[in-house]
Short mmCIF file of C-alpha atoms in Angstrom, two decimals:
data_model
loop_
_atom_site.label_atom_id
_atom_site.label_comp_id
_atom_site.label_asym_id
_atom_site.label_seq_id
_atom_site.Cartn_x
_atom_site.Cartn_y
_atom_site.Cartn_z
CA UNK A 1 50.51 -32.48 92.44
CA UNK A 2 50.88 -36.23 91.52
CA UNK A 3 53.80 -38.47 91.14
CA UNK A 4 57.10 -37.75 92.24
CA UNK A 5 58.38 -35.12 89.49
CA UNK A 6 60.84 -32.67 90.00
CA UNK A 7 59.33 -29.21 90.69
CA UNK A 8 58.74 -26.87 87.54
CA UNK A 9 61.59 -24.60 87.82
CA UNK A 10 63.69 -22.86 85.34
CA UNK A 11 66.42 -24.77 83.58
CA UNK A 12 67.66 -21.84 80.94
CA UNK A 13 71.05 -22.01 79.37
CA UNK A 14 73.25 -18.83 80.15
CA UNK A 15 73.07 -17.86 76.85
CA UNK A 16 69.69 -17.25 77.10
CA UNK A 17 70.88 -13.61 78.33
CA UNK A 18 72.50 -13.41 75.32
CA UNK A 19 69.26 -12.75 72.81
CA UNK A 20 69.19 -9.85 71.08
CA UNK A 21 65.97 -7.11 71.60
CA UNK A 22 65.24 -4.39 69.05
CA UNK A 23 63.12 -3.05 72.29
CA UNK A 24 65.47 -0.02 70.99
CA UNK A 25 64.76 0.21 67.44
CA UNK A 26 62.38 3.43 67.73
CA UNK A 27 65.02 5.43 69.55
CA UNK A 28 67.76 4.63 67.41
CA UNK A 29 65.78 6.09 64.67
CA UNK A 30 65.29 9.06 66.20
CA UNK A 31 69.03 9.90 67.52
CA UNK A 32 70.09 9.09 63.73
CA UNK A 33 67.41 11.90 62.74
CA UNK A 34 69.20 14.22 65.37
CA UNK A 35 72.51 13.26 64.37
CA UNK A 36 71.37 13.94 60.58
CA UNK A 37 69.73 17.37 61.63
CA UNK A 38 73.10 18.69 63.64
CA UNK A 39 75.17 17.22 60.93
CA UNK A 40 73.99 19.45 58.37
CA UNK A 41 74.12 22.62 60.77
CA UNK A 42 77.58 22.25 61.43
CA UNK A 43 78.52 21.57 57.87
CA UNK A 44 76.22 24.84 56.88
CA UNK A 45 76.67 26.08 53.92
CA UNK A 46 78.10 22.77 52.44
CA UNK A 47 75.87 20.17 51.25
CA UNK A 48 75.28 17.15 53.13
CA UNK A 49 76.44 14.18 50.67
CA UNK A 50 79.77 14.61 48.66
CA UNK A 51 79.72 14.54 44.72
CA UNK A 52 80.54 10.99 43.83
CA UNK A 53 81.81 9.31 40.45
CA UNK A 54 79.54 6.98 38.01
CA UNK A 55 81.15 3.86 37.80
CA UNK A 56 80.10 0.59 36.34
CA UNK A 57 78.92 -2.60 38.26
CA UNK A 58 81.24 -5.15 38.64
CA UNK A 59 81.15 -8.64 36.71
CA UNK A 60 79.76 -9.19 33.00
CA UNK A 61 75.94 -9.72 34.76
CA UNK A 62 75.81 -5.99 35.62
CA UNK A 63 78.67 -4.10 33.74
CA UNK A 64 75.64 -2.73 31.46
CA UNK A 65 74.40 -0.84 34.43
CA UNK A 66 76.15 2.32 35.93
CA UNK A 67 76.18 3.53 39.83
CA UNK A 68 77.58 6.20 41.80
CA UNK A 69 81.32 4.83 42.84
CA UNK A 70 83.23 5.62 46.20
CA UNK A 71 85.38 8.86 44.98
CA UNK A 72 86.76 10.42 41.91
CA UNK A 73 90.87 9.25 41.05
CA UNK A 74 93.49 12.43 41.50
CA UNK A 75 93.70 12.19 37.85
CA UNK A 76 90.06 12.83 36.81
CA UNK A 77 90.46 15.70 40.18
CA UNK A 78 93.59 16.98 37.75
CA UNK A 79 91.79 16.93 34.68
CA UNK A 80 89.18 18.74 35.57
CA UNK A 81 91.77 21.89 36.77
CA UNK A 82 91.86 21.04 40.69
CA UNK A 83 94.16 19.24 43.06
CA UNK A 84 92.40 16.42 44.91
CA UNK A 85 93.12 17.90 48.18
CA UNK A 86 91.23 21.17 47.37
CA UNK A 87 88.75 18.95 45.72
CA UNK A 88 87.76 17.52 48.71
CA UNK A 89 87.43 20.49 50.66
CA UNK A 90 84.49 21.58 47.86
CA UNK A 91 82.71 18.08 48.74
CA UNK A 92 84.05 16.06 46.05
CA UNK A 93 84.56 12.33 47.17
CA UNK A 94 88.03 11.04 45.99
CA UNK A 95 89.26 7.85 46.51
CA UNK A 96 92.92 7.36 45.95
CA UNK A 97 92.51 3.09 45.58
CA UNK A 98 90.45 3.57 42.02
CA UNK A 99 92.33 3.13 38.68
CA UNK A 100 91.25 4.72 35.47
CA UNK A 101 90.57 1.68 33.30
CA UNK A 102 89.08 3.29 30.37
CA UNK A 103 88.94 6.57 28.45
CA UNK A 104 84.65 7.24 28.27
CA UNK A 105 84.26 6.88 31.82
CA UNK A 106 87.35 9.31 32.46
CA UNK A 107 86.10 12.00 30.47
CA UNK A 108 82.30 11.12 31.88
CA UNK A 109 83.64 12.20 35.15
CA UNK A 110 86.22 14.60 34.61
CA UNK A 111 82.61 16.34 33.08
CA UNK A 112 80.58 15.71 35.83
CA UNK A 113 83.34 17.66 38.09
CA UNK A 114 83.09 20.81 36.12
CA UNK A 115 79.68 20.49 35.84
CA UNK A 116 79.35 20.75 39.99
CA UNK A 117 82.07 22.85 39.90
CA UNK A 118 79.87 25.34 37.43
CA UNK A 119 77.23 25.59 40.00
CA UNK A 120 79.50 25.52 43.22
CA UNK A 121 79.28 28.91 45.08
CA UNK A 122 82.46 29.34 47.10
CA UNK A 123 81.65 31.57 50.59
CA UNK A 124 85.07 32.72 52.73
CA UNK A 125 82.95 32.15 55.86
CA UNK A 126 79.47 31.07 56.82
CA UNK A 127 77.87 35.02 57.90
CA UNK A 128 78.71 35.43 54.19
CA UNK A 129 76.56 32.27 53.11
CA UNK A 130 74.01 33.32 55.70
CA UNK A 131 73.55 37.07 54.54
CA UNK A 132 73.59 35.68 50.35
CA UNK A 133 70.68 33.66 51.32
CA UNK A 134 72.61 30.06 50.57
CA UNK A 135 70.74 27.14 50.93
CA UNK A 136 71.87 23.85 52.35
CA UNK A 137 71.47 21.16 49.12
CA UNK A 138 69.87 17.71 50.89
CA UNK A 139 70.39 14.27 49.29
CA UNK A 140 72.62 13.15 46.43
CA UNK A 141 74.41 15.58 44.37
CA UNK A 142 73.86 15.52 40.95
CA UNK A 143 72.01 12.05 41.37
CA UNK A 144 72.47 8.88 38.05
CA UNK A 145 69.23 9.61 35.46
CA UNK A 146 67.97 6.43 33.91
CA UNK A 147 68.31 6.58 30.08
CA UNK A 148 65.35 5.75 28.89
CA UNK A 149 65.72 2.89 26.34
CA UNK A 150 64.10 3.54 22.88
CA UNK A 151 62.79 0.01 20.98
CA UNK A 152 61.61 0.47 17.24
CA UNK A 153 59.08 -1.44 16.23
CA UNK A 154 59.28 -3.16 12.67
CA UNK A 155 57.22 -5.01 11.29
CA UNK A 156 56.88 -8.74 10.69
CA UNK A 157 58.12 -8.52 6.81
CA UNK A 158 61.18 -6.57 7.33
CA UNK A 159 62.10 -8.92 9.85
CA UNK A 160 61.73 -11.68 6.78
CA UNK A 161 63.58 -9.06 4.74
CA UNK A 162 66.93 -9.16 7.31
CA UNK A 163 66.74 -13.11 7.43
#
């Protein structure tokens, strides 16, 4: 070693500790798997996921597309011939925050509730469920179905017709 410079040693901040691994990543994924599998034995024979509400994206941007909201209001719950809290023992979400701002999407969900409440099968324990044969429903209920836009084509003379 030439020269007189200082020996090579470490000179790391403290924060270097600090730095974030993802070392754990692969386990992680497989306790929420676990968690996911034990989740749905203990809620046997409910579904998994609640029924939620279609709503409408916020600002003018998106307020064309629809999505599925947080909960259903006690009104549309009402509505629909049920009282939120019994509502949400069937696995309907309601949130009591969300206001009713116009009449189409009211009646769209107060629908959509009878509709799940048309094929909701109502066991008084879960040896009942078991014995029936029920089966545990996985992912969304009732999931949104893109409408499938329909364009017309004209052609280039009726256009001239309309101007």
């Amino acid at each position: 070693m030439k020269h007189n410079n200082e020996l090579p040693n470490n000179h790391f901040r403290k924060t270097a500790i600090r730095f974030k691994t993802w070392f754990n990543q692969p386990a992680r994924k497989a306790a929420r798997k676990e968690n996911r599998k034990n989740k749905g034995k203990k809620l046997y024979p409910m579904p998994i996921n609640k029924l939620r509400p279609i709503v409408r994206c916020q600002t003018i941007r998106h307020n064309t597309r629809e999505r599925l909201g947080r909960g259903f209001t006690p009104e549309e719950c009402k509505a629909a011939g049920l009282e939120y809290t019994y509502a949400r023992k069937l696995g309907i979400s309601v949130d009591l925050r969300r206001r009713n701002k116009n009449q189409e999407s009211f009646d769209q969900n107060v629908e959509r509730i009878k509709t799940y409440m048309s094929k909701v099968t109502v066991y008084s324990d879960r040896a009942q469920a078991r014995s029936s044969g029920a089966v545990q429903h996985k992912g969304k209920i009732m999931p949104l179905k893109k409408k499938e836009v329909i364009v017309e084509a004209i052609k280039a003379e009726e256009i001239a017709k309309l101007n």
